[in-house]
mmCIF file of C-alpha atoms in Angstrom:
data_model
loop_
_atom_site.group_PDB
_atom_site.id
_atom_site.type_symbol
_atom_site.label_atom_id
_atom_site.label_comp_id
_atom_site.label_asym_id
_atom_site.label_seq_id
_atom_site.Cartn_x
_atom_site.Cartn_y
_atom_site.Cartn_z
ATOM 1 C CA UNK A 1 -0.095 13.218 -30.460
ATOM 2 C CA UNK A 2 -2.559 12.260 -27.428
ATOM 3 C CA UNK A 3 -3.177 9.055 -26.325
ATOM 4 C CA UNK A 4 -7.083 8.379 -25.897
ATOM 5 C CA UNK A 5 -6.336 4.690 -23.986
ATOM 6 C CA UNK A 6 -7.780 6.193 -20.235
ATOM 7 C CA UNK A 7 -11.165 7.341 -22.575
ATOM 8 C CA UNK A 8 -11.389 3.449 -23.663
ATOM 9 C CA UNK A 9 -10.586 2.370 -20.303
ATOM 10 C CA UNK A 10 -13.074 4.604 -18.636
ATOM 11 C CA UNK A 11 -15.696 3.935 -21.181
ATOM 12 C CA UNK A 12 -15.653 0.208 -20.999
ATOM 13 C CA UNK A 13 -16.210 0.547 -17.058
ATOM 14 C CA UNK A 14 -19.273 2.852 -17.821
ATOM 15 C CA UNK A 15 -21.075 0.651 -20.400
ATOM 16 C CA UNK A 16 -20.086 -2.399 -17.889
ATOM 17 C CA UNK A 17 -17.609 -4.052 -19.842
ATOM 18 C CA UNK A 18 -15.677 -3.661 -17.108
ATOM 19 C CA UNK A 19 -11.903 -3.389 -17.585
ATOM 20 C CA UNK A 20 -9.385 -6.421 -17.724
ATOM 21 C CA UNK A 21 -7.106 -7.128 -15.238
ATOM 22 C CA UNK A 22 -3.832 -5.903 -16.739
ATOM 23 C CA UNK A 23 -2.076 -9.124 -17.022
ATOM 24 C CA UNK A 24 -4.764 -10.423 -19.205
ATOM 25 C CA UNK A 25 -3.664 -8.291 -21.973
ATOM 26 C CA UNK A 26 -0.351 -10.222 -22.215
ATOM 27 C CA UNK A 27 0.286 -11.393 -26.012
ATOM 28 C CA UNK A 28 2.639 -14.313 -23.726
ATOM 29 C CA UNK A 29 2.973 -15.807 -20.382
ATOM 30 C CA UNK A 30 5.138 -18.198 -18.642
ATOM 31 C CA UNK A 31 5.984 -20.390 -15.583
ATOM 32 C CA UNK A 32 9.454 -19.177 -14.013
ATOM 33 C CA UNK A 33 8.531 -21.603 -10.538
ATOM 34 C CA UNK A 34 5.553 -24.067 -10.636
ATOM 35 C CA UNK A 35 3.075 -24.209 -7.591
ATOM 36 C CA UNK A 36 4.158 -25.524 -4.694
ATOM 37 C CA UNK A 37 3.309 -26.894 -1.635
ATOM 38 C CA UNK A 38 5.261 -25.016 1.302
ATOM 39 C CA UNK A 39 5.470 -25.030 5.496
ATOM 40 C CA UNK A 40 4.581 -21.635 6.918
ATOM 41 C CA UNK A 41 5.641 -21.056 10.483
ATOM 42 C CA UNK A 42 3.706 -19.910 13.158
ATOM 43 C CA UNK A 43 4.255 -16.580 14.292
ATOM 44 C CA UNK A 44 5.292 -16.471 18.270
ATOM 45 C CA UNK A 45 3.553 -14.319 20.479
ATOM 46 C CA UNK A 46 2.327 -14.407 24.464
ATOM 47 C CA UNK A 47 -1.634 -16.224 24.083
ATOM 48 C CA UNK A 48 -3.352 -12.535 25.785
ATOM 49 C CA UNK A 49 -2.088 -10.367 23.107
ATOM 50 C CA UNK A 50 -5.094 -11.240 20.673
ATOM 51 C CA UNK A 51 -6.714 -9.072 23.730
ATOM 52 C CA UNK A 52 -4.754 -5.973 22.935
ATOM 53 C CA UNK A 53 -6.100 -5.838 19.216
ATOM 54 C CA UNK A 54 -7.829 -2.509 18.683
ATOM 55 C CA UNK A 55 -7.477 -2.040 14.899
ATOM 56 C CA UNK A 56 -5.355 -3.733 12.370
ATOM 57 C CA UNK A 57 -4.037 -2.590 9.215
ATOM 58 C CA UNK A 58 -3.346 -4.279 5.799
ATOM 59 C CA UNK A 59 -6.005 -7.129 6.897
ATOM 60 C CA UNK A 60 -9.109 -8.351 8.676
ATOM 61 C CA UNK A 61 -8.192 -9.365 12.078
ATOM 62 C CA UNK A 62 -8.947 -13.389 10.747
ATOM 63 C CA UNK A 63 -6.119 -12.312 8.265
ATOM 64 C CA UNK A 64 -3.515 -11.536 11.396
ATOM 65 C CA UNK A 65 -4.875 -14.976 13.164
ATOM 66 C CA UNK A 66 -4.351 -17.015 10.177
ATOM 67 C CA UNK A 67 -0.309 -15.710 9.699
ATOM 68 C CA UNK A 68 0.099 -16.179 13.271
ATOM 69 C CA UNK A 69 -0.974 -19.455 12.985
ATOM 70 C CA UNK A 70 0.677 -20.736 10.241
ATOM 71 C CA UNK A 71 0.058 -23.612 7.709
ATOM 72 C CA UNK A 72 2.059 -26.807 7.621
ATOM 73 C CA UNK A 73 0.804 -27.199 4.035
ATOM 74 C CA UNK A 74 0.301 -23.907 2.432
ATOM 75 C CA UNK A 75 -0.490 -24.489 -1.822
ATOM 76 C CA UNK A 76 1.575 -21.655 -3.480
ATOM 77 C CA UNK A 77 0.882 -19.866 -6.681
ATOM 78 C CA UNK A 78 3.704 -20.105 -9.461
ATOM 79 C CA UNK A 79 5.951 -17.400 -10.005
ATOM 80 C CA UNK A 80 4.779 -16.219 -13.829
ATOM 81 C CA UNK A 81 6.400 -13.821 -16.532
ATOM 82 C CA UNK A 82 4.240 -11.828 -18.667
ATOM 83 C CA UNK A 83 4.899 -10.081 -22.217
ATOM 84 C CA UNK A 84 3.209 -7.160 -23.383
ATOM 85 C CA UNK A 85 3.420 -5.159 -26.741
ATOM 86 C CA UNK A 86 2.838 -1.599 -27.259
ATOM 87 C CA UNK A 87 2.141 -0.429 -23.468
ATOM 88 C CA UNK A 88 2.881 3.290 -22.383
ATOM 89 C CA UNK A 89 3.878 4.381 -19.041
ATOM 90 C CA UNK A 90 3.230 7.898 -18.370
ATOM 91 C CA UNK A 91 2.851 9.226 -14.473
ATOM 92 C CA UNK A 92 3.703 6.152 -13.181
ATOM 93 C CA UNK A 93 0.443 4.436 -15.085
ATOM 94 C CA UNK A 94 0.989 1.207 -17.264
ATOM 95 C CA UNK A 95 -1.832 2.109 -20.366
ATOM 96 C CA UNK A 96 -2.702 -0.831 -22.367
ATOM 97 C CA UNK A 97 -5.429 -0.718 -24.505
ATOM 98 C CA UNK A 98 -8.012 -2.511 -22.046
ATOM 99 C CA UNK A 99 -5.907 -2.247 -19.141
ATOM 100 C CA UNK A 100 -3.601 -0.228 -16.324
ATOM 101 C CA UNK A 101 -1.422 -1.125 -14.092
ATOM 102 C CA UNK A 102 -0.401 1.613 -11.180
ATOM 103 C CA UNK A 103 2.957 1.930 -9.907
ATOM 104 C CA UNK A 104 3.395 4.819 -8.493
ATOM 105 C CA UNK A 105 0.932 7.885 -7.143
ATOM 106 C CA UNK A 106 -0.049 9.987 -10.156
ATOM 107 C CA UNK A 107 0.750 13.997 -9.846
ATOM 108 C CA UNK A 108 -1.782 14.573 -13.127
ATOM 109 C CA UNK A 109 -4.970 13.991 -13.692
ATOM 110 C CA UNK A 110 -6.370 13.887 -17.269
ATOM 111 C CA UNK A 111 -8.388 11.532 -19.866
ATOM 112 C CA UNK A 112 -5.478 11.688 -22.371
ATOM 113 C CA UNK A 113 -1.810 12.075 -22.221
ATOM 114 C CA UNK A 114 0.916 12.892 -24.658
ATOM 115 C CA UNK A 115 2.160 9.819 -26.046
ATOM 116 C CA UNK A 116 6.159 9.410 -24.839
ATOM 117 C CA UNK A 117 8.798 10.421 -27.106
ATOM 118 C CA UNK A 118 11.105 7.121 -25.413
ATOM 119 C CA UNK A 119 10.303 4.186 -26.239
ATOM 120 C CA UNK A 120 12.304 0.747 -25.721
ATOM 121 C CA UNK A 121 11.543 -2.753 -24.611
ATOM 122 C CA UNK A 122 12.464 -3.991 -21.167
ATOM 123 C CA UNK A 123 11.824 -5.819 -18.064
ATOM 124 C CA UNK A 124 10.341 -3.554 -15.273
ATOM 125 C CA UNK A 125 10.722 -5.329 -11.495
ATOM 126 C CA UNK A 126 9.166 -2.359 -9.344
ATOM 127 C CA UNK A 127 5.680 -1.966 -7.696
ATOM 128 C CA UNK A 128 3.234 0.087 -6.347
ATOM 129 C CA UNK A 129 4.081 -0.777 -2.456
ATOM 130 C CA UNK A 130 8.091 -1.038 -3.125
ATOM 131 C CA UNK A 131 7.796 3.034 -5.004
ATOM 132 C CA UNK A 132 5.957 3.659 -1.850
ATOM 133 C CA UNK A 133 8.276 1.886 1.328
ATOM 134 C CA UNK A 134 11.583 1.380 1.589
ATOM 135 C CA UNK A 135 11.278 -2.177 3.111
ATOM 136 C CA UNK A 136 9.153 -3.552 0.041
ATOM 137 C CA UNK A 137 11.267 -2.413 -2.378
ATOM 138 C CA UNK A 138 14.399 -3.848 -0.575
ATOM 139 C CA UNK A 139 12.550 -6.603 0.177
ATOM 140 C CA UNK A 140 10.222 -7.171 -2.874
ATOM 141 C CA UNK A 141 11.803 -5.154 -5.778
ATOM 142 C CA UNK A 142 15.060 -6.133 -5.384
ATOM 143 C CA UNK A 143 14.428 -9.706 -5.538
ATOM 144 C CA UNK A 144 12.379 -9.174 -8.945
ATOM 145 C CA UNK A 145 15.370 -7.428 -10.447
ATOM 146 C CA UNK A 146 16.828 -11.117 -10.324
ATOM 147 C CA UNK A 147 14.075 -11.884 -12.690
ATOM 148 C CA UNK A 148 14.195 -8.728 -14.837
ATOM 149 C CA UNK A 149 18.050 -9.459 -14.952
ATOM 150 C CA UNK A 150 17.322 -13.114 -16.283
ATOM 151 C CA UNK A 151 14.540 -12.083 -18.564
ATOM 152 C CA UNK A 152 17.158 -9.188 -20.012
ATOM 153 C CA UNK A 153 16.947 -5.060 -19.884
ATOM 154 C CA UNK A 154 16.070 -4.488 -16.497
ATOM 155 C CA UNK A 155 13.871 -1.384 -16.004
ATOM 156 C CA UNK A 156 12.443 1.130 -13.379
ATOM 157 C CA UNK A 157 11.006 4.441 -12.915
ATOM 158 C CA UNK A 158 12.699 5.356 -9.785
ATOM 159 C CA UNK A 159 15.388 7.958 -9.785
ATOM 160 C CA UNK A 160 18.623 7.752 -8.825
ATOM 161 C CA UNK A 161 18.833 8.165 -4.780
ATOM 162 C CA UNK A 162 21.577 8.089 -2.089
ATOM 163 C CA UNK A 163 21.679 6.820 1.078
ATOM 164 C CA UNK A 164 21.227 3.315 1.595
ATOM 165 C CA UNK A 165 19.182 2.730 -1.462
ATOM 166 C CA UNK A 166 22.270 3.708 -3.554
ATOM 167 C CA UNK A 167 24.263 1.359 -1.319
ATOM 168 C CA UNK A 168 21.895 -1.207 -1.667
ATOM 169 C CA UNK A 169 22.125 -1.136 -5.229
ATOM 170 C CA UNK A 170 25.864 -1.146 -5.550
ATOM 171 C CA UNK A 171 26.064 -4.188 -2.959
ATOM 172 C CA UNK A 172 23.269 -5.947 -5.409
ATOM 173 C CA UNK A 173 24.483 -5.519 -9.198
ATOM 174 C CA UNK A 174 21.473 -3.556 -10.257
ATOM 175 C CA UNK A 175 22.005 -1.632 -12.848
ATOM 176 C CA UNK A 176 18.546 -0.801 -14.193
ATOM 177 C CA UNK A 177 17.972 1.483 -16.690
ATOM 178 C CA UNK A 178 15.888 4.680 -15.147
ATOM 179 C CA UNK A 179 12.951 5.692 -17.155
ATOM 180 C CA UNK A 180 10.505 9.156 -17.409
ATOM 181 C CA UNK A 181 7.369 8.604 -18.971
ATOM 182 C CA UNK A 182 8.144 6.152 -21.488
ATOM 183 C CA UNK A 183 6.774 3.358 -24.755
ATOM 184 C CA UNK A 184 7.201 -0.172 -24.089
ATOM 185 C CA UNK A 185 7.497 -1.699 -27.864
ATOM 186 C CA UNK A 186 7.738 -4.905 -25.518
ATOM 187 C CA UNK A 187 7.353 -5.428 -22.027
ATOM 188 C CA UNK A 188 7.935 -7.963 -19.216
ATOM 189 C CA UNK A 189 6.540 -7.711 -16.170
ATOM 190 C CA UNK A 190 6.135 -10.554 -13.076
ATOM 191 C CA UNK A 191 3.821 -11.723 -10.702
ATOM 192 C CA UNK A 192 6.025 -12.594 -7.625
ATOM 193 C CA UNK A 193 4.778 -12.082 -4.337
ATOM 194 C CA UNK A 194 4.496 -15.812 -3.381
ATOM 195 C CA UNK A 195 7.038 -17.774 -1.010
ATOM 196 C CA UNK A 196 7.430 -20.298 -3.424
ATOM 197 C CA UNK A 197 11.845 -22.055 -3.621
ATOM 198 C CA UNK A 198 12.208 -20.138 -6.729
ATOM 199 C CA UNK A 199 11.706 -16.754 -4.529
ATOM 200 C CA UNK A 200 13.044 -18.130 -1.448
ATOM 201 C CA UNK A 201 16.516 -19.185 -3.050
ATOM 202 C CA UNK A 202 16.482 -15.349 -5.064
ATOM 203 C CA UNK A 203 16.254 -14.327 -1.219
ATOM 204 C CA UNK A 204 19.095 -16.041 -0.100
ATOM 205 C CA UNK A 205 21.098 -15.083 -3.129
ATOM 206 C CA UNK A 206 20.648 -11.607 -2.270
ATOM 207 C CA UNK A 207 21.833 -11.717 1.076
ATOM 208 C CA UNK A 208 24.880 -13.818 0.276
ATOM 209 C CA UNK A 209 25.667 -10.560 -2.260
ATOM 210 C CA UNK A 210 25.375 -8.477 0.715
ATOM 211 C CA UNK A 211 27.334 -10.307 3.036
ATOM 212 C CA UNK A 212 30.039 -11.149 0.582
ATOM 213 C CA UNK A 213 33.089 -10.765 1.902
ATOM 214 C CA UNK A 214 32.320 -9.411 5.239
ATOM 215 C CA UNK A 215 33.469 -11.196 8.803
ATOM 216 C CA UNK A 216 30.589 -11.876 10.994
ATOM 217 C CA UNK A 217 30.951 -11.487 14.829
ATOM 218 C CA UNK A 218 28.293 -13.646 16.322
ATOM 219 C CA UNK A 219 25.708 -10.771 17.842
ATOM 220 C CA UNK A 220 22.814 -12.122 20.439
ATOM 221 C CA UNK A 221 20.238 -9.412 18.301
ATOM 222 C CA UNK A 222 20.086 -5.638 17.325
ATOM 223 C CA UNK A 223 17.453 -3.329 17.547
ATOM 224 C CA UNK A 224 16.964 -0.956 14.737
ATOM 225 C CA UNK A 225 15.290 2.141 16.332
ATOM 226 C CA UNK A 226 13.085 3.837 14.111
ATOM 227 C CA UNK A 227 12.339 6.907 16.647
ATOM 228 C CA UNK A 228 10.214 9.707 14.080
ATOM 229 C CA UNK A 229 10.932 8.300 10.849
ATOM 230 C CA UNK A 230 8.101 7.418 8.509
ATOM 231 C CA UNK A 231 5.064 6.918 9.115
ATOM 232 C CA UNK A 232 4.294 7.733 12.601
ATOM 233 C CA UNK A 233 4.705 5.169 15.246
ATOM 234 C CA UNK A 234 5.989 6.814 17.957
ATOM 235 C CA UNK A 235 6.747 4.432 20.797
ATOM 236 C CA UNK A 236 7.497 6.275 24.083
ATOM 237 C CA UNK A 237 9.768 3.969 25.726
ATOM 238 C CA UNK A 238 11.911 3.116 22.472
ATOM 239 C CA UNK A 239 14.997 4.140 24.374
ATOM 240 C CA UNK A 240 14.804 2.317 27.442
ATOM 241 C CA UNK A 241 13.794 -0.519 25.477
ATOM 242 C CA UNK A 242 17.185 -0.202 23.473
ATOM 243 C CA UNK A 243 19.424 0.218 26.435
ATOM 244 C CA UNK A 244 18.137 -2.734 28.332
ATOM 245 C CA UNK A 245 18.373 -4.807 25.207
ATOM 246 C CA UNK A 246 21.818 -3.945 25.154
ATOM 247 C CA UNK A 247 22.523 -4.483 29.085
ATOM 248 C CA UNK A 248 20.451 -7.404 29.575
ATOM 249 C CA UNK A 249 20.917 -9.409 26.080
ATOM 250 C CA UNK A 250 23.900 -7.952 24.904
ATOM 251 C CA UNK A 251 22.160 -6.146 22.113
ATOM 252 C CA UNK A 252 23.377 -3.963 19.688
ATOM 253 C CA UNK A 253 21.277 -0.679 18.708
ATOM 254 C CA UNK A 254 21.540 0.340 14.812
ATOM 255 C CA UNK A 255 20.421 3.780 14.168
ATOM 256 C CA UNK A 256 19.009 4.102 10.583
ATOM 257 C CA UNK A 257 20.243 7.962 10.729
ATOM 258 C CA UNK A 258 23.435 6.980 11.499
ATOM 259 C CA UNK A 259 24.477 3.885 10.917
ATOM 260 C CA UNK A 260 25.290 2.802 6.658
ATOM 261 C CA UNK A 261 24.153 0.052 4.594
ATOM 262 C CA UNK A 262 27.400 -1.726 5.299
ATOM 263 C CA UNK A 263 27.268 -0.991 9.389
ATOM 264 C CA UNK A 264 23.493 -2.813 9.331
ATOM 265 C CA UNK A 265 24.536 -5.656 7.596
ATOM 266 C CA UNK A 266 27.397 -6.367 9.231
ATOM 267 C CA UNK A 267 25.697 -6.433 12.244
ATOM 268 C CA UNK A 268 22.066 -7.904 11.144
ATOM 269 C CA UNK A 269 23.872 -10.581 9.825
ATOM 270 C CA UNK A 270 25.790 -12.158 12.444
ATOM 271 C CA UNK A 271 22.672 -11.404 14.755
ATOM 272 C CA UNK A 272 19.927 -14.111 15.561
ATOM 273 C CA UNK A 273 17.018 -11.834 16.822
ATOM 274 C CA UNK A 274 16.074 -8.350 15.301
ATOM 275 C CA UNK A 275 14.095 -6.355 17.407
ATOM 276 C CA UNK A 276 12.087 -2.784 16.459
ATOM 277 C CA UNK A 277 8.881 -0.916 15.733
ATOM 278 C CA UNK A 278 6.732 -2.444 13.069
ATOM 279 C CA UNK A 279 8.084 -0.686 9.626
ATOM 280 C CA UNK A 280 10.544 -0.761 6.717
ATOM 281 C CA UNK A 281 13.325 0.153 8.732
ATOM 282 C CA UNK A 282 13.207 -3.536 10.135
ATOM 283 C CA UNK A 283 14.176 -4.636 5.798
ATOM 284 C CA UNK A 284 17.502 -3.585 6.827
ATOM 285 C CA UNK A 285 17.438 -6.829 9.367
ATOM 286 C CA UNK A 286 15.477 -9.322 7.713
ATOM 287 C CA UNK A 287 17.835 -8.705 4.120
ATOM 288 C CA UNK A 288 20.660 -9.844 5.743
ATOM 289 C CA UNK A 289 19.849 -12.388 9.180
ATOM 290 C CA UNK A 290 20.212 -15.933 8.142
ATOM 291 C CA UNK A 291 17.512 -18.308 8.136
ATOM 292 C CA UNK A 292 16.426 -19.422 11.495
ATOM 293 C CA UNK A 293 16.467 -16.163 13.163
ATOM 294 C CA UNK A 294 13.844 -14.381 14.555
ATOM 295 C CA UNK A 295 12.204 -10.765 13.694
ATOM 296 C CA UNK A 296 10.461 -9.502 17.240
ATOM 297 C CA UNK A 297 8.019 -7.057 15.743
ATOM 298 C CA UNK A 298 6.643 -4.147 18.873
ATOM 299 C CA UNK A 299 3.444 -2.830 17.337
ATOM 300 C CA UNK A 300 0.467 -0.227 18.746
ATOM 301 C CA UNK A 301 -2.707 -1.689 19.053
ATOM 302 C CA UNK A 302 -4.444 0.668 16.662
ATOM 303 C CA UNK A 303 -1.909 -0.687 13.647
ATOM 304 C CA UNK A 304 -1.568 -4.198 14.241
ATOM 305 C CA UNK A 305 -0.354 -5.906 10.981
ATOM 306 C CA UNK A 306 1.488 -9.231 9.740
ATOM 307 C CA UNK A 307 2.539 -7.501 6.571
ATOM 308 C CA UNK A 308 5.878 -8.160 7.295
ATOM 309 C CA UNK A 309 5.555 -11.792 8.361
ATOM 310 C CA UNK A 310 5.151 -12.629 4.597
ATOM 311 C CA UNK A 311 8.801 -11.573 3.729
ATOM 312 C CA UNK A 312 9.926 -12.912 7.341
ATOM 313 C CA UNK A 313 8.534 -16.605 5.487
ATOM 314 C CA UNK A 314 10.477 -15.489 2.744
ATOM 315 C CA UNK A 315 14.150 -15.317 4.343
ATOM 316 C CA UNK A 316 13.168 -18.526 6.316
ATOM 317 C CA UNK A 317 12.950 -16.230 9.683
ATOM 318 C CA UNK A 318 10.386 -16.530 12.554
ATOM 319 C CA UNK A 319 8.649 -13.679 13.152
ATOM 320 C CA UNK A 320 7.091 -12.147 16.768
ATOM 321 C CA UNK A 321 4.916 -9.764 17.765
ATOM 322 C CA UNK A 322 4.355 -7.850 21.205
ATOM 323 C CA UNK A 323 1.224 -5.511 21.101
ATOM 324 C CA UNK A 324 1.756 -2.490 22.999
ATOM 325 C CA UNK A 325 -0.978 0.307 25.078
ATOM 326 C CA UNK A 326 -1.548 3.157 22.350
ATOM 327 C CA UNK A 327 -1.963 4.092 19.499
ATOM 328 C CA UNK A 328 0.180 4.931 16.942
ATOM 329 C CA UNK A 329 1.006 8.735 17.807
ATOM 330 C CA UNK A 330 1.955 7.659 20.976
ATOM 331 C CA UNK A 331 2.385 3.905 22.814
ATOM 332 C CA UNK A 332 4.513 1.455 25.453
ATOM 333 C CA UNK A 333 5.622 -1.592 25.452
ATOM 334 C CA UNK A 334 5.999 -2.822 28.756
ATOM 335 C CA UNK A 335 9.647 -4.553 29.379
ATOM 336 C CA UNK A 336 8.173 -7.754 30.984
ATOM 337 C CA UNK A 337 6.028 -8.553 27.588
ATOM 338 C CA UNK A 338 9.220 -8.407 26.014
ATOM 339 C CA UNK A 339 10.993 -10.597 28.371
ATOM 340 C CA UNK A 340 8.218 -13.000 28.276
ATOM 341 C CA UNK A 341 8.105 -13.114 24.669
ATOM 342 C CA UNK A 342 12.198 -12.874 24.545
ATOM 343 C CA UNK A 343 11.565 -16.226 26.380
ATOM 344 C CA UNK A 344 9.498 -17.801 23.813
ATOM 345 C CA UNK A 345 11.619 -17.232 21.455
ATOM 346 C CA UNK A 346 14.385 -19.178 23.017
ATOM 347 C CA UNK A 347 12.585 -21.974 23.594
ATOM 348 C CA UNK A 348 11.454 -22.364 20.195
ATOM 349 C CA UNK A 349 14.876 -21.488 19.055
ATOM 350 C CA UNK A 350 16.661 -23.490 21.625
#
């Protein structure tokens, strides 16, 4: 039997009915964290680098000003649960009748769909971003599972993987059961992408699982090198950067093809300052550095973004920037912006 739901979807868009946001089709909703009223730090960076803008990505450049900045009184939105009834999810689309919710990239294209043979009721913590980067789903997804455990039946349509996802997972109790195309007789789903206590405490509770047991060394920083992985951001002096982080600061390098889930925490979280290319492989840092440390972000000037200040706010970490010559296939970072910026940091952090 076919589904007709994307038909009614698409023909309420035609006739301008326009189609609901997909939370609005919720039979019940709740408050897991009220709003709140929260301090956001101001990122730290040298006053010309506004200068070496050229393009910025995720955001307006008013967007990168305004994280930069900072708000001593930011009003945050609550952290709400959501129930749905009869929902499918087939190809990584959420179908309700009125609404869909994306989650992952579709491989099929069609105005019906076989309605799945599964069906259950469950809590499902991924998202569209987290399927997509590693760092939002270690950084984002994972602390929803804390919710979706709460709330009962955790969910997700993510495969099992190896690596340090798998690690990840072991360190953090999730246990979610893994889902194809799928019917929801219930569903819950949650909005919670705001820096609310309620998140920020689920943060710390996840890196105290991670850390659990371990002895700390006290580290000055480590710089996770990202070299050719992901998305391209190649920068051309990486190395040398590295090696006179580690002669000058006393630095250690992580190596995200070498080094395991265990090896980065261990040495993320006895670190104060994690250094790196703009990009998920910099999660692996801000997951397990205690509050009060500082993330020292080296980005091209083509792909500026705060993106990752938001979950830097999250774990209670400062967050820098140094914006190199460049673009994204190819950039420097000169050493002496990094001092310079190396010694803002320590006077903010004295």
């Amino acid at each position: 039997m076919h589904s007709l739901r994307p038909i009614h979807n698409r023909l309420r868009r035609l006739f301008g009915l326009g189609q609901a946001d997909f939370f609005d089709t919720a039979v019940e909703r709740w408050e897991i964290c009220p709003a709140e009223v929260v301090e956001i730090t101001p990122g730290i960076w040298l006053p010309d680098q506004i200068d070496h803008i050229a393009r910025t990505e995720f955001g307006a450049l008013p967007d990168i000003l305004a994280q930069m900045q900072g708000d001593p009184a930011e009003r945050t939105p609550p952290t709400m649960g959501y129930r749905f009834r009869d929902v499918d999810f087939v190809d990584g689309v959420l179908h309700a009748l009125g609404g869909e919710r994306h989650l992952r990239q579709r491989r099929h294209s069609g105005l019906t769909y076989a309605r799945p043979r599964e069906s259950l009721s469950g809590a499902l913590y991924e998202s569209w971003i987290g399927n997509r980067w590693f760092g939002n789903w270690l950084l984002n997804d994972c602390l929803a599972y804390r919710l979706a455990e709460a709330a009962g039946a955790p969910a997700t349509s993510a495969p099992a993987r190896g690596g340090h996802i798998a690690r990840y997972e072991e360190l953090l109790d999730m246990t979610p059961r893994r889902i194809g195309d799928a019917h929801f007789d219930e569903l819950i789903l949650f909005d919670d992408l705001h820096n609310n206590s309620h998140r920020r405490a689920r943060a710390q509770e996840n890196r105290a699982r991670i850390l659990k047991d371990r002895a700390l060394k006290p580290l000055p920083g480590v710089f996770i090198f990202r070299g050719a992985s992901g998305d391209a951001r190649i920068l051309e002096n990486e190395a040398e950067i590295a090696e006179r982080l580690e002669a000058e600061y006393g630095f250690r390098t992580l190596y995200i093809d070498r080094h395991d889930a265990d090896q980065m925490a261990e040495a993320a979280g006895a670190a104060r300052l994690v250094v790196g290319v703009e990009g998920s492989q910099l999660a692996h840092g801000v997951v397990a550095m205690a509050p009060g440390g500082t993330v020292l972000t080296l980005q091209p000037a083509d792909r500026v973004t705060t993106s990752l200040k938001l979950l830097t706010d999250c774990w209670q970490q400062r967050y820098a920037m140094v914006v190199g010559e460049g673009t994204a296939g190819g950039y420097r970072v000169e050493w002496d912006q990094i001092r310079r910026t190396l010694d803002l940091i320590a006077a903010e952090n004295p």
